[in-house]
PDB file of C-alpha atoms in Angstrom:
ATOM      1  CA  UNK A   1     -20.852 -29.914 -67.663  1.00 50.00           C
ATOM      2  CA  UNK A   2     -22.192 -26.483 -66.862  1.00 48.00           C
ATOM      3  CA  UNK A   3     -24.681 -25.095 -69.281  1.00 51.00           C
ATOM      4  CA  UNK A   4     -24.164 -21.379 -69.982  1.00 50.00           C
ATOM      5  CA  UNK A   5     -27.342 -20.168 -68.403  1.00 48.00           C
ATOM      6  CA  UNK A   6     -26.305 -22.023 -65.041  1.00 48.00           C
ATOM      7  CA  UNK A   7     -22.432 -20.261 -65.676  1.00 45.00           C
ATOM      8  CA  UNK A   8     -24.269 -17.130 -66.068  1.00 51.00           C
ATOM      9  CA  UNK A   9     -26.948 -17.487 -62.930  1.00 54.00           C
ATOM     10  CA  UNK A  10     -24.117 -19.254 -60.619  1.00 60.00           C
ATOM     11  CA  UNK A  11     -22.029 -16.273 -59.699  1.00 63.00           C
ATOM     12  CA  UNK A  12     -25.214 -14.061 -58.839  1.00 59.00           C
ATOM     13  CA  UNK A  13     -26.926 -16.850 -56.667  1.00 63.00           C
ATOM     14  CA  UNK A  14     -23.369 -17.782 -55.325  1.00 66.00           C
ATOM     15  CA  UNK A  15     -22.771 -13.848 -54.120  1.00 63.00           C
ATOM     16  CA  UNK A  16     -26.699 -13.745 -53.005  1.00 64.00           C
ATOM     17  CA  UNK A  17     -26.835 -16.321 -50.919  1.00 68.00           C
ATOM     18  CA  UNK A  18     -23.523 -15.159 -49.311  1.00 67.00           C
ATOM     19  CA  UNK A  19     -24.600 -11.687 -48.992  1.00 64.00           C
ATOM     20  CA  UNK A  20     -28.020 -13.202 -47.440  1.00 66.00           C
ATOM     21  CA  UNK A  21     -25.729 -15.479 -44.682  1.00 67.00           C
ATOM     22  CA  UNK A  22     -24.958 -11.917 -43.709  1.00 61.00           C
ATOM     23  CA  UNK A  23     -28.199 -10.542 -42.917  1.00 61.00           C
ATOM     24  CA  UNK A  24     -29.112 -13.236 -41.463  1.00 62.00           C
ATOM     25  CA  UNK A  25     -25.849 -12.892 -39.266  1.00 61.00           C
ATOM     26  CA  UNK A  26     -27.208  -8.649 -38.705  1.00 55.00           C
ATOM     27  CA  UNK A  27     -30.886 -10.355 -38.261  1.00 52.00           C
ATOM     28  CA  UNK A  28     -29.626 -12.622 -35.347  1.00 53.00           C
ATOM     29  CA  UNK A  29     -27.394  -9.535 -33.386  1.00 52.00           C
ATOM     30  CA  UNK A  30     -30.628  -6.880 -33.728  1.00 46.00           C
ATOM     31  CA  UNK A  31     -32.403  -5.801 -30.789  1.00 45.00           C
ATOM     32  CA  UNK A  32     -35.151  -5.447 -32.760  1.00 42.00           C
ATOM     33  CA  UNK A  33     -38.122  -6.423 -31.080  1.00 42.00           C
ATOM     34  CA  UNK A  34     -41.573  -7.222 -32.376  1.00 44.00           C
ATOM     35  CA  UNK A  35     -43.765  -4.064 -31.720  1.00 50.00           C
ATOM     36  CA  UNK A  36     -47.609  -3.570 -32.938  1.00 55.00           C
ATOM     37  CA  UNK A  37     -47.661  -0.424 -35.807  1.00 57.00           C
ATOM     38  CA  UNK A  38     -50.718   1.846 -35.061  1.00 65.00           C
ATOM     39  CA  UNK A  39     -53.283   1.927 -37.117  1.00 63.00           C
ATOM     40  CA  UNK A  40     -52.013   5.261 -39.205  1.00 63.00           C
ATOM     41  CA  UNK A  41     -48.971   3.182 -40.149  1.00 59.00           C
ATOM     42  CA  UNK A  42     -48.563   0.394 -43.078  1.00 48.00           C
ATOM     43  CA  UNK A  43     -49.752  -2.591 -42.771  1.00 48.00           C
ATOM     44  CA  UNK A  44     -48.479  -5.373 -45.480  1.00 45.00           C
ATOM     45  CA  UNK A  45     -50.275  -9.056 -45.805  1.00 44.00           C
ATOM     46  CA  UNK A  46     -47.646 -11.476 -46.725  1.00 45.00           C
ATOM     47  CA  UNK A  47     -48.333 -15.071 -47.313  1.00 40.00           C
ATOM     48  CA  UNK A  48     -46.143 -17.779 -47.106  1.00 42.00           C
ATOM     49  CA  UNK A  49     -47.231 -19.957 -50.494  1.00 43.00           C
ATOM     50  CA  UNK A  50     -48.350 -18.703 -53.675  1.00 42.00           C
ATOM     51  CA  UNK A  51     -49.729 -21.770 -55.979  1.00 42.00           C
ATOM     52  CA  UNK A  52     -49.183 -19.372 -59.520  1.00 42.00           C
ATOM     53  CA  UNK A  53     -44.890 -19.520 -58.736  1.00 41.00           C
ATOM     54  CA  UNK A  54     -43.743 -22.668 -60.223  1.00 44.00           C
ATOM     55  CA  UNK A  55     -40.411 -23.389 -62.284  1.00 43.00           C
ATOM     56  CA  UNK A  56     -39.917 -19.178 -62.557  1.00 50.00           C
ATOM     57  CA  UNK A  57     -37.953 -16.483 -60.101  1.00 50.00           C
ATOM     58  CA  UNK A  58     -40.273 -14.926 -57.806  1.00 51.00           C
ATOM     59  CA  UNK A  59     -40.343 -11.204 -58.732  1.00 56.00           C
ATOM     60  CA  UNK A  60     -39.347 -10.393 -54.390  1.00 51.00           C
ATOM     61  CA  UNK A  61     -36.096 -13.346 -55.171  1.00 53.00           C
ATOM     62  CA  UNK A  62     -35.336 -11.305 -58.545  1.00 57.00           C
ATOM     63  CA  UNK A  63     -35.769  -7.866 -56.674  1.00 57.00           C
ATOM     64  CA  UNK A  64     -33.608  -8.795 -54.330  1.00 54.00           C
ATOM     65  CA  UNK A  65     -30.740 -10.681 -56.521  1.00 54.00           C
ATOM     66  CA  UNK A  66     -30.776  -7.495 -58.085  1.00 59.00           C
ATOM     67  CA  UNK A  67     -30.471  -5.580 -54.864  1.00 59.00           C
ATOM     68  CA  UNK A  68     -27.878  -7.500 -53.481  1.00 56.00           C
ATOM     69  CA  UNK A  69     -25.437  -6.895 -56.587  1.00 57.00           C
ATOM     70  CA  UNK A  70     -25.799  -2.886 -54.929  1.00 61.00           C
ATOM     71  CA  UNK A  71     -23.744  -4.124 -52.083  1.00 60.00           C
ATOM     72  CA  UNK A  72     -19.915  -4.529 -51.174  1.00 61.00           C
ATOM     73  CA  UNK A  73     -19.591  -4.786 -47.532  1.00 60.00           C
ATOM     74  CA  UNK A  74     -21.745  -5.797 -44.816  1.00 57.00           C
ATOM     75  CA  UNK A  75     -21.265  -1.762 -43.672  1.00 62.00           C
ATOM     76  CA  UNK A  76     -23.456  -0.872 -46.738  1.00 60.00           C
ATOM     77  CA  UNK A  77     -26.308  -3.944 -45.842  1.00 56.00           C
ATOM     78  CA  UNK A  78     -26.257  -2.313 -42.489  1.00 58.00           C
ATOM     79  CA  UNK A  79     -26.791   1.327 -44.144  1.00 60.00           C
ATOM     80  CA  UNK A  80     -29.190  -0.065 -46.666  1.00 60.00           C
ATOM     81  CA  UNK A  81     -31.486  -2.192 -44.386  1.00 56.00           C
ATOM     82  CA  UNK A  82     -34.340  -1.630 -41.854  1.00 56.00           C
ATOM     83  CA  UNK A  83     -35.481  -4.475 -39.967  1.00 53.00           C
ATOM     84  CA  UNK A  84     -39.240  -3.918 -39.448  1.00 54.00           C
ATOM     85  CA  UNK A  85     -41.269  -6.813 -38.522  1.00 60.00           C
ATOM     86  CA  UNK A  86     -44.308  -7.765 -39.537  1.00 69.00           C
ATOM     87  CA  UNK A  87     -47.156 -10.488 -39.197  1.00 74.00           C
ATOM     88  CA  UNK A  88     -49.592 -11.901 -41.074  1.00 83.00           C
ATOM     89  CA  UNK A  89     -53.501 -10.310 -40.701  1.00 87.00           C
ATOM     90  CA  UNK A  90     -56.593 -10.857 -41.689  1.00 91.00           C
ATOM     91  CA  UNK A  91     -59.341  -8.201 -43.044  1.00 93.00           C
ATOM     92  CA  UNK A  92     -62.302  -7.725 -41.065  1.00 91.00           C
ATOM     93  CA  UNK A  93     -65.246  -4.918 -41.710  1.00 88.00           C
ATOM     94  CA  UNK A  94     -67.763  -4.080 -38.875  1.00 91.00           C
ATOM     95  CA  UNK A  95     -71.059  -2.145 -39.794  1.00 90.00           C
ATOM     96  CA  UNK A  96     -71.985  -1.407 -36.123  1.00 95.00           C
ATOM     97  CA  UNK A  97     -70.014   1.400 -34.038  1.00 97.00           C
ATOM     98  CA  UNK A  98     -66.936  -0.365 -32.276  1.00 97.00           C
ATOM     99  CA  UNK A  99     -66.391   0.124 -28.642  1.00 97.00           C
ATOM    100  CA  UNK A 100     -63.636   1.975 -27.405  1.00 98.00           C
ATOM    101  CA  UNK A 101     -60.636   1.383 -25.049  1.00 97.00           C
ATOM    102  CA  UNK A 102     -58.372   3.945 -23.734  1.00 96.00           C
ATOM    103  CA  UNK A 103     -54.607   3.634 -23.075  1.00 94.00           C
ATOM    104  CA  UNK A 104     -53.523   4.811 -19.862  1.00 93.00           C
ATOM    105  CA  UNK A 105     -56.303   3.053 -18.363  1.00 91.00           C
ATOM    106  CA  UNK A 106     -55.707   5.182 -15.624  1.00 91.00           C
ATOM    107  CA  UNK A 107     -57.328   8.448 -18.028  1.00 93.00           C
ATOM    108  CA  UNK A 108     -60.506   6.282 -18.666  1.00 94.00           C
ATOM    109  CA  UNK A 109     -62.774   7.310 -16.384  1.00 93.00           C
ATOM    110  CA  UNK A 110     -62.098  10.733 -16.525  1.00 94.00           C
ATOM    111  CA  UNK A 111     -62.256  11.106 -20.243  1.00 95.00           C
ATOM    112  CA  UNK A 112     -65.242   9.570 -20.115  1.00 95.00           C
ATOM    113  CA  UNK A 113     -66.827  11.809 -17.773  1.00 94.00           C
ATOM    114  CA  UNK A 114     -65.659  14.649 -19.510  1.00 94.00           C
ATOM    115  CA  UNK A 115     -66.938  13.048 -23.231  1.00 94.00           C
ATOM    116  CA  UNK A 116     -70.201  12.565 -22.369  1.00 93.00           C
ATOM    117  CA  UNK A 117     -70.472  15.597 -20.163  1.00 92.00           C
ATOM    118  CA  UNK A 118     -69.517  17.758 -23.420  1.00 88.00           C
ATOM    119  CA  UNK A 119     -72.144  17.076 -25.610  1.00 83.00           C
ATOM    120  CA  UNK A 120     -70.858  13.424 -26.463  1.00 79.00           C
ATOM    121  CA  UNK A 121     -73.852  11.799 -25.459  1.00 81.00           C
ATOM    122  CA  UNK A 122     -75.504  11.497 -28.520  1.00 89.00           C
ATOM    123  CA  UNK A 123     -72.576   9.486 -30.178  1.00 93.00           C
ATOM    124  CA  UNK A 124     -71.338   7.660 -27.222  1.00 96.00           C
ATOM    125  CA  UNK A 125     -72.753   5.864 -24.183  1.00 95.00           C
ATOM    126  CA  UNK A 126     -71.092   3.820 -20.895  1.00 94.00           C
ATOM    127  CA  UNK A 127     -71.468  -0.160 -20.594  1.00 92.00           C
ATOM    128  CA  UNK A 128     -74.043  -0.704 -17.731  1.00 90.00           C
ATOM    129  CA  UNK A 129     -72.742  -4.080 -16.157  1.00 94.00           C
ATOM    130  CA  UNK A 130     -74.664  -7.017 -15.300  1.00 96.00           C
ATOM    131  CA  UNK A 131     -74.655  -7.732 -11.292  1.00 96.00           C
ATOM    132  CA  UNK A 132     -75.423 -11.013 -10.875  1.00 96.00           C
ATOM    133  CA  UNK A 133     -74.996 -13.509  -8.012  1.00 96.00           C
ATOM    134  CA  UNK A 134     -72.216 -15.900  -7.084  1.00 94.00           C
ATOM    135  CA  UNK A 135     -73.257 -18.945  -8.272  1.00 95.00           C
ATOM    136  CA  UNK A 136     -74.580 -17.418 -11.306  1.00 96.00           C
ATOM    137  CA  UNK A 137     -71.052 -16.204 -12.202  1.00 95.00           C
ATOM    138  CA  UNK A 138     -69.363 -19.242 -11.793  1.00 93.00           C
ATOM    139  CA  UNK A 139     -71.926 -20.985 -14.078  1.00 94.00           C
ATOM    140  CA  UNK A 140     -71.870 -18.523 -16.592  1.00 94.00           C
ATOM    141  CA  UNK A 141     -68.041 -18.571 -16.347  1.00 90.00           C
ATOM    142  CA  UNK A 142     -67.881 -21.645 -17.237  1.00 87.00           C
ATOM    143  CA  UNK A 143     -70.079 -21.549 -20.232  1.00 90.00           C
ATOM    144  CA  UNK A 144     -69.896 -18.329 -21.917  1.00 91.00           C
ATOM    145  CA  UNK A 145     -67.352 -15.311 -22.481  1.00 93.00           C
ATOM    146  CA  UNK A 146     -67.282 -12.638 -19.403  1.00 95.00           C
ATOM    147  CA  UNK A 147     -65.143  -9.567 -20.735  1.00 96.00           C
ATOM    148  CA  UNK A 148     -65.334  -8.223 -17.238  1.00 95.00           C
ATOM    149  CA  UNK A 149     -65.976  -9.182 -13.381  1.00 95.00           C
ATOM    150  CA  UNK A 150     -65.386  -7.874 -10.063  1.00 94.00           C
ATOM    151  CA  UNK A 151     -66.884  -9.370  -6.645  1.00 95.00           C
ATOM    152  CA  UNK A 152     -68.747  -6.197  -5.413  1.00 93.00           C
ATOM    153  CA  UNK A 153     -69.906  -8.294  -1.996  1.00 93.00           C
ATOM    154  CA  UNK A 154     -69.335 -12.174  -1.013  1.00 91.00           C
ATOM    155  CA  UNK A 155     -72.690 -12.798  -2.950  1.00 94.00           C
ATOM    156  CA  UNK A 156     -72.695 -10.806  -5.982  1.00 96.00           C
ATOM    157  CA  UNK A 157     -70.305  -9.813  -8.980  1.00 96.00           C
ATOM    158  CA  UNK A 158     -70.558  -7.285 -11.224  1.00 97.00           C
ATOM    159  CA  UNK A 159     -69.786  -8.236 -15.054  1.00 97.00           C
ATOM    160  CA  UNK A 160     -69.436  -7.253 -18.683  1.00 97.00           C
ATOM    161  CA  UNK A 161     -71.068  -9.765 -20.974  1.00 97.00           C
ATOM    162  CA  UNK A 162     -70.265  -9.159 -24.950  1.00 97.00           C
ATOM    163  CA  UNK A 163     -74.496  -8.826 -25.152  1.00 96.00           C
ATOM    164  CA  UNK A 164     -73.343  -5.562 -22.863  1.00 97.00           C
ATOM    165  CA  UNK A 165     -71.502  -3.526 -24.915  1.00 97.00           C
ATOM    166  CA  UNK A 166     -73.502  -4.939 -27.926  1.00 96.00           C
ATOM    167  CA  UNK A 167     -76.446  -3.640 -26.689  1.00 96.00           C
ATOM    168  CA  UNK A 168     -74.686  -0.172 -26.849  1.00 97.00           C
ATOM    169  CA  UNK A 169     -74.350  -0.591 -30.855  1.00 96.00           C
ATOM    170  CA  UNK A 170     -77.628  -1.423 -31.365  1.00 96.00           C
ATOM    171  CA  UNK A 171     -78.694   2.314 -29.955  1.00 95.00           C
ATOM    172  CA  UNK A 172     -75.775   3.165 -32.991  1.00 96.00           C
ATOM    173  CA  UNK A 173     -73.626   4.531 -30.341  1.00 96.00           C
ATOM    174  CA  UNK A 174     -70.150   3.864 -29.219  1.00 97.00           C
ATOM    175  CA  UNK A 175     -69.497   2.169 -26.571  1.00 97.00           C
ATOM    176  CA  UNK A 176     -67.055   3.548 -23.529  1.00 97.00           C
ATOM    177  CA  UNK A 177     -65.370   1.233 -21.560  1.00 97.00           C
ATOM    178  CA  UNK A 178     -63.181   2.199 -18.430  1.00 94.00           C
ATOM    179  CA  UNK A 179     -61.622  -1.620 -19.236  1.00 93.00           C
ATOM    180  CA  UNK A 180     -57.869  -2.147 -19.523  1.00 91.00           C
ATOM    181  CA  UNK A 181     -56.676  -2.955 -23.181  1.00 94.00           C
ATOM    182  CA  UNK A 182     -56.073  -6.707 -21.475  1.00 92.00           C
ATOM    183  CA  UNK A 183     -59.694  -7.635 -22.261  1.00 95.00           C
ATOM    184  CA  UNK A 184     -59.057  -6.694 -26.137  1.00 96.00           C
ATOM    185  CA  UNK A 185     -58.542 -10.338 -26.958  1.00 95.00           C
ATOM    186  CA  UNK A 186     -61.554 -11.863 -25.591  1.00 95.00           C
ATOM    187  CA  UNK A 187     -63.481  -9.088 -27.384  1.00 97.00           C
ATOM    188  CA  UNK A 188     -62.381 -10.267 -30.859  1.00 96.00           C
ATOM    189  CA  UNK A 189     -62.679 -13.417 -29.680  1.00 94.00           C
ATOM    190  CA  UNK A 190     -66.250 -12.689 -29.312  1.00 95.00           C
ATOM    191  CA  UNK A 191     -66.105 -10.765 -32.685  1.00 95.00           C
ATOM    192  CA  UNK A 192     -66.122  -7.379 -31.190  1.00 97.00           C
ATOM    193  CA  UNK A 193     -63.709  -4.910 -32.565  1.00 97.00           C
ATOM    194  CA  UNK A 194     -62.625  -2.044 -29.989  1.00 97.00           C
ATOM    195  CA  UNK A 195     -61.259   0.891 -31.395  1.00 97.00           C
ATOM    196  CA  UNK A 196     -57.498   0.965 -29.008  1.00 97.00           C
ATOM    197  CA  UNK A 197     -57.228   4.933 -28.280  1.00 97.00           C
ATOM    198  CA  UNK A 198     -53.311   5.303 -27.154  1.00 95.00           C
ATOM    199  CA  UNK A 199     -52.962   8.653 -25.538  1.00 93.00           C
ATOM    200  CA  UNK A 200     -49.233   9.790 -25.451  1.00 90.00           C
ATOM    201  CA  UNK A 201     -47.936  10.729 -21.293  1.00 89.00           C
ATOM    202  CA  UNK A 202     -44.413  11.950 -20.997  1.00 85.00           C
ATOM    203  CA  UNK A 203     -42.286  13.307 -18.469  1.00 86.00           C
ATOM    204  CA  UNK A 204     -42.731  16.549 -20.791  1.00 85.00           C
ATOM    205  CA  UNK A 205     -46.184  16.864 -21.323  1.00 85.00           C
ATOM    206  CA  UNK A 206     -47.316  14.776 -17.895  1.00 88.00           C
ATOM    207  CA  UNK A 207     -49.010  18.792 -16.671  1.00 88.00           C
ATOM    208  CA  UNK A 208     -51.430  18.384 -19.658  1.00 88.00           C
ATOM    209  CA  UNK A 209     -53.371  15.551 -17.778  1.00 90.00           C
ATOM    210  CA  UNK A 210     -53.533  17.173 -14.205  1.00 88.00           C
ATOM    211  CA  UNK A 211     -57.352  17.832 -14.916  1.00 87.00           C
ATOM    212  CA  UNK A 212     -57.896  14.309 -15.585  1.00 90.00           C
ATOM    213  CA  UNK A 213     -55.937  12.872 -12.192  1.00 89.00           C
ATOM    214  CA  UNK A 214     -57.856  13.147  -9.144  1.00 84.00           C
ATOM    215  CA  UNK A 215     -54.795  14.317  -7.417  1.00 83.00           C
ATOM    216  CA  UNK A 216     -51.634  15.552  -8.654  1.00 77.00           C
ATOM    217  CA  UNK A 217     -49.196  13.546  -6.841  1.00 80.00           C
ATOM    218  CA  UNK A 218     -50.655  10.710  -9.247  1.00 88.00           C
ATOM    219  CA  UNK A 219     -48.363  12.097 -12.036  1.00 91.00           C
ATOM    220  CA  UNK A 220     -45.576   9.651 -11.293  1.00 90.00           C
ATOM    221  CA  UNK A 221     -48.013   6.933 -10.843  1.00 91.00           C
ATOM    222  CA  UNK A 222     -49.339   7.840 -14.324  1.00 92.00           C
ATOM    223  CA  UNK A 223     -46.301   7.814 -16.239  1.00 91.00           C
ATOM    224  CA  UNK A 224     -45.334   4.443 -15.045  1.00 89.00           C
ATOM    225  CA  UNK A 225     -48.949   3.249 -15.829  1.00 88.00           C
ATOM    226  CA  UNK A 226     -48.122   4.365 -19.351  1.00 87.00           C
ATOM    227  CA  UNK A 227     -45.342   2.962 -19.615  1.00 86.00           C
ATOM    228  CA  UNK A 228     -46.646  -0.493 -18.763  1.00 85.00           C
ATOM    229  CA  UNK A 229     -49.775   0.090 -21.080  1.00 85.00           C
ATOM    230  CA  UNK A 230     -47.547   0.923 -24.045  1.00 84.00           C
ATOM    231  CA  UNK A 231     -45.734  -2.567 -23.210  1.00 83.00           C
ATOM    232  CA  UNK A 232     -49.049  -4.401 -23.627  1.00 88.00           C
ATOM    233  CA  UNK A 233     -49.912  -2.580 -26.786  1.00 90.00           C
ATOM    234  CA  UNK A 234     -47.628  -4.591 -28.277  1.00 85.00           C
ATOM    235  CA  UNK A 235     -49.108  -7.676 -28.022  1.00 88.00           C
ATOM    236  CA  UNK A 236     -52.623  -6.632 -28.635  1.00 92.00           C
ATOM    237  CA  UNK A 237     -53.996  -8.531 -31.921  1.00 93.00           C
ATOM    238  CA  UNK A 238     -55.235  -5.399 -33.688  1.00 93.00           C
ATOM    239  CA  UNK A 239     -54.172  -1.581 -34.395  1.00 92.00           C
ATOM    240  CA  UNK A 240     -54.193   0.618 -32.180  1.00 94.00           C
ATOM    241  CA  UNK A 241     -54.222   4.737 -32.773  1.00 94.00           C
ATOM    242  CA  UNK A 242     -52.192   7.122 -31.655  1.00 92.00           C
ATOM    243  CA  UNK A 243     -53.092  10.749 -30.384  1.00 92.00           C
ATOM    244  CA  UNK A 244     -49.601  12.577 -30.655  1.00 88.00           C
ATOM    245  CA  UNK A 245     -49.562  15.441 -28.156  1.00 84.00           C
ATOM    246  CA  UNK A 246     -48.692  17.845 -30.088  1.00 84.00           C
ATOM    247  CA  UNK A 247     -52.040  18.416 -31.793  1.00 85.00           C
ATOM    248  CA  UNK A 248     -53.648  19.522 -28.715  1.00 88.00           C
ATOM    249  CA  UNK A 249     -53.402  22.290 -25.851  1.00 88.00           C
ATOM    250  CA  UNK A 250     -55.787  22.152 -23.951  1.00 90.00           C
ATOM    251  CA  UNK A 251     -58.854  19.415 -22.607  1.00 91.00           C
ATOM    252  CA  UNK A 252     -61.273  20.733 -25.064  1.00 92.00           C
ATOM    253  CA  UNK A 253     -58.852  20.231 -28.174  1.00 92.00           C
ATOM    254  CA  UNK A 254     -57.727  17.072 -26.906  1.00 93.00           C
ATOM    255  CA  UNK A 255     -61.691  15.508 -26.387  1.00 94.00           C
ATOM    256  CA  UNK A 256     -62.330  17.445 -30.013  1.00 94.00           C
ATOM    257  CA  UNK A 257     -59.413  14.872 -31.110  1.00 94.00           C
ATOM    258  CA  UNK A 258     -60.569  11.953 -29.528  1.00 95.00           C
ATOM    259  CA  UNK A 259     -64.165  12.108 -31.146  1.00 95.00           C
ATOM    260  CA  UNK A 260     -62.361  12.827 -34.858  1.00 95.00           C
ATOM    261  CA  UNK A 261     -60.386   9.377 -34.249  1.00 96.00           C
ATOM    262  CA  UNK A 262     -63.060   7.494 -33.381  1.00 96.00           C
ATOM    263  CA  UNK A 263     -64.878   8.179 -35.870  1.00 95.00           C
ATOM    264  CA  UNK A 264     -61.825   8.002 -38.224  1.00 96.00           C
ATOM    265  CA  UNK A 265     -61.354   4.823 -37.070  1.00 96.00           C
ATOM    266  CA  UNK A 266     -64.752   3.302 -37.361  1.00 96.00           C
ATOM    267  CA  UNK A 267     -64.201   3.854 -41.551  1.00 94.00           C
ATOM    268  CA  UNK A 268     -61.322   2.191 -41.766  1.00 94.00           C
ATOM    269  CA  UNK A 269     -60.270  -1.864 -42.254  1.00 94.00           C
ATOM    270  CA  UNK A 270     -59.928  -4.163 -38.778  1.00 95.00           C
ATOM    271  CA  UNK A 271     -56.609  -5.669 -39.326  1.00 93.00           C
ATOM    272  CA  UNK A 272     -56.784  -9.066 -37.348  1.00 94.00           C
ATOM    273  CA  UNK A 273     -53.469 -11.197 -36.156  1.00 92.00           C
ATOM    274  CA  UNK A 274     -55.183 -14.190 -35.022  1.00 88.00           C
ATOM    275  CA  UNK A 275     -51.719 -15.800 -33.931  1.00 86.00           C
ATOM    276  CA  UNK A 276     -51.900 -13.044 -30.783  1.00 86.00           C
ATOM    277  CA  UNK A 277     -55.074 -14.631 -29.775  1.00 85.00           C
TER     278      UNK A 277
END
């Protein structure tokens, strides 16, 4: 026989889990695709057991009983519902300055220049590579991280060890690198946090950045190069930030900007998803 507690609860659970057949139904047609928040957006730790729930409701299953009893039609779950992904992170603090990567690559250089050319020098400095010999770099290869290389000649390579850019923080300055945001995994592997600087390019604002491009038929080439770069920050395991174009007009605000995220930046939480590692 049904007891009256399970005649009362059956109807609710019976609609829920019906109701919850059909988001999973909208959750298996969306073209939503994973996609790594910056770092001025939420982030939300979930974890996937919880020892203290026993015999009792979870209060998220009771929320959302309760929820569900809102709806009538899939229409209004649609309506109701946004699908925003998220992953599991970890909390990590850093005392030392962080090291910072720019997004497009291709800008790198060039804001560089221009950062420590305008009175940046105090706060930030450029990671001097090791050059080192062939046979060196293989054996260090094999035994040790290399965040960098590039064969200069048939007998030497030029490299970026972690002990590099950490010998940057120790002078308590930040440390530029003209790097793609490719490398950011192997510097958290190596427990080095960059700070991911994603400057917005569009079609609309692409004659901003013609003092930063050697030439200007590189426009095209740069918009592309942003595109691709805005691919890969999705699959980077940290935040990234954002500098919006609107909030600057002209070289000087937008280097003024980059300094007040950086350092905004350095106070805040590293958010770590070691499954993208």
């Amino acid at each position: 026989a049904t007891s009256p507690s399970e005649s009362k609860t059956s109807p609710r659970l019976s609609r829920a889990s019906f109701l919850l057949g059909q988001i999973l139904q909208f959750v298996s047609r969306s073209e939503n695709k994973y996609k790594r928040m910056n770092s001025n957006e939420r982030v939300r730790i979930v974890t996937s057991k919880d020892s203290r729930v026993k015999s009792e409701v979870h209060p998220v299953t009771k929320a959302l009983l309760e929820r569900f009893e809102e709806f009538d039609s899939m229409t209004e779950i649609n309506k109701s519902f946004s699908l925003i992904p998220y992953s599991l992170v970890k909390p990590t603090h850093c005392d030392c300055r962080r090291p910072v990567l720019f997004s497009p690559t291709m800008l790198a250089k060039a804001l560089i220049q221009k950062l420590l050319n305008s009175g940046g020098a105090l706060e930030f400095n450029l990671c001097k590579p090791d050059i080192i010999t062939k046979e060196e770099f293989f054996r260090r290869h094999s035994a040790e991280t290399i965040i960098y290389s590039r064969e200069k000649n048939p007998h030497t390579y030029e490299c970026i060890f972690p002990a590099n850019i950490e010998a940057v923080a120790a002078k308590n300055k930040y440390c530029l690198l003209e790097l793609g945001i490719g490398c950011t995994k192997d510097l958290i592997k190596a427990k080095i946090y960059p700070i991911v600087l994603f400057i917005k390019v569009s079609e609309k604002n692409i004659k901003k950045f013609r003092k930063l491009l050697p030439k200007p038929e590189l426009e095209e080439e740069l918009l592309r190069t942003c595109r691709q770069n805005e691919k890969e920050l999705e699959g980077l395991p940290c935040l990234y930030a954002s500098l919006e174009t609107d909030l600057w007009s002209s070289l000087e605000d937008l280097l003024r900007i980059i300094k007040d995220k950086v350092w905004e930046e350095q106070q805040k939480t590293i958010w770590v998803d070691e499954e993208q590692l």
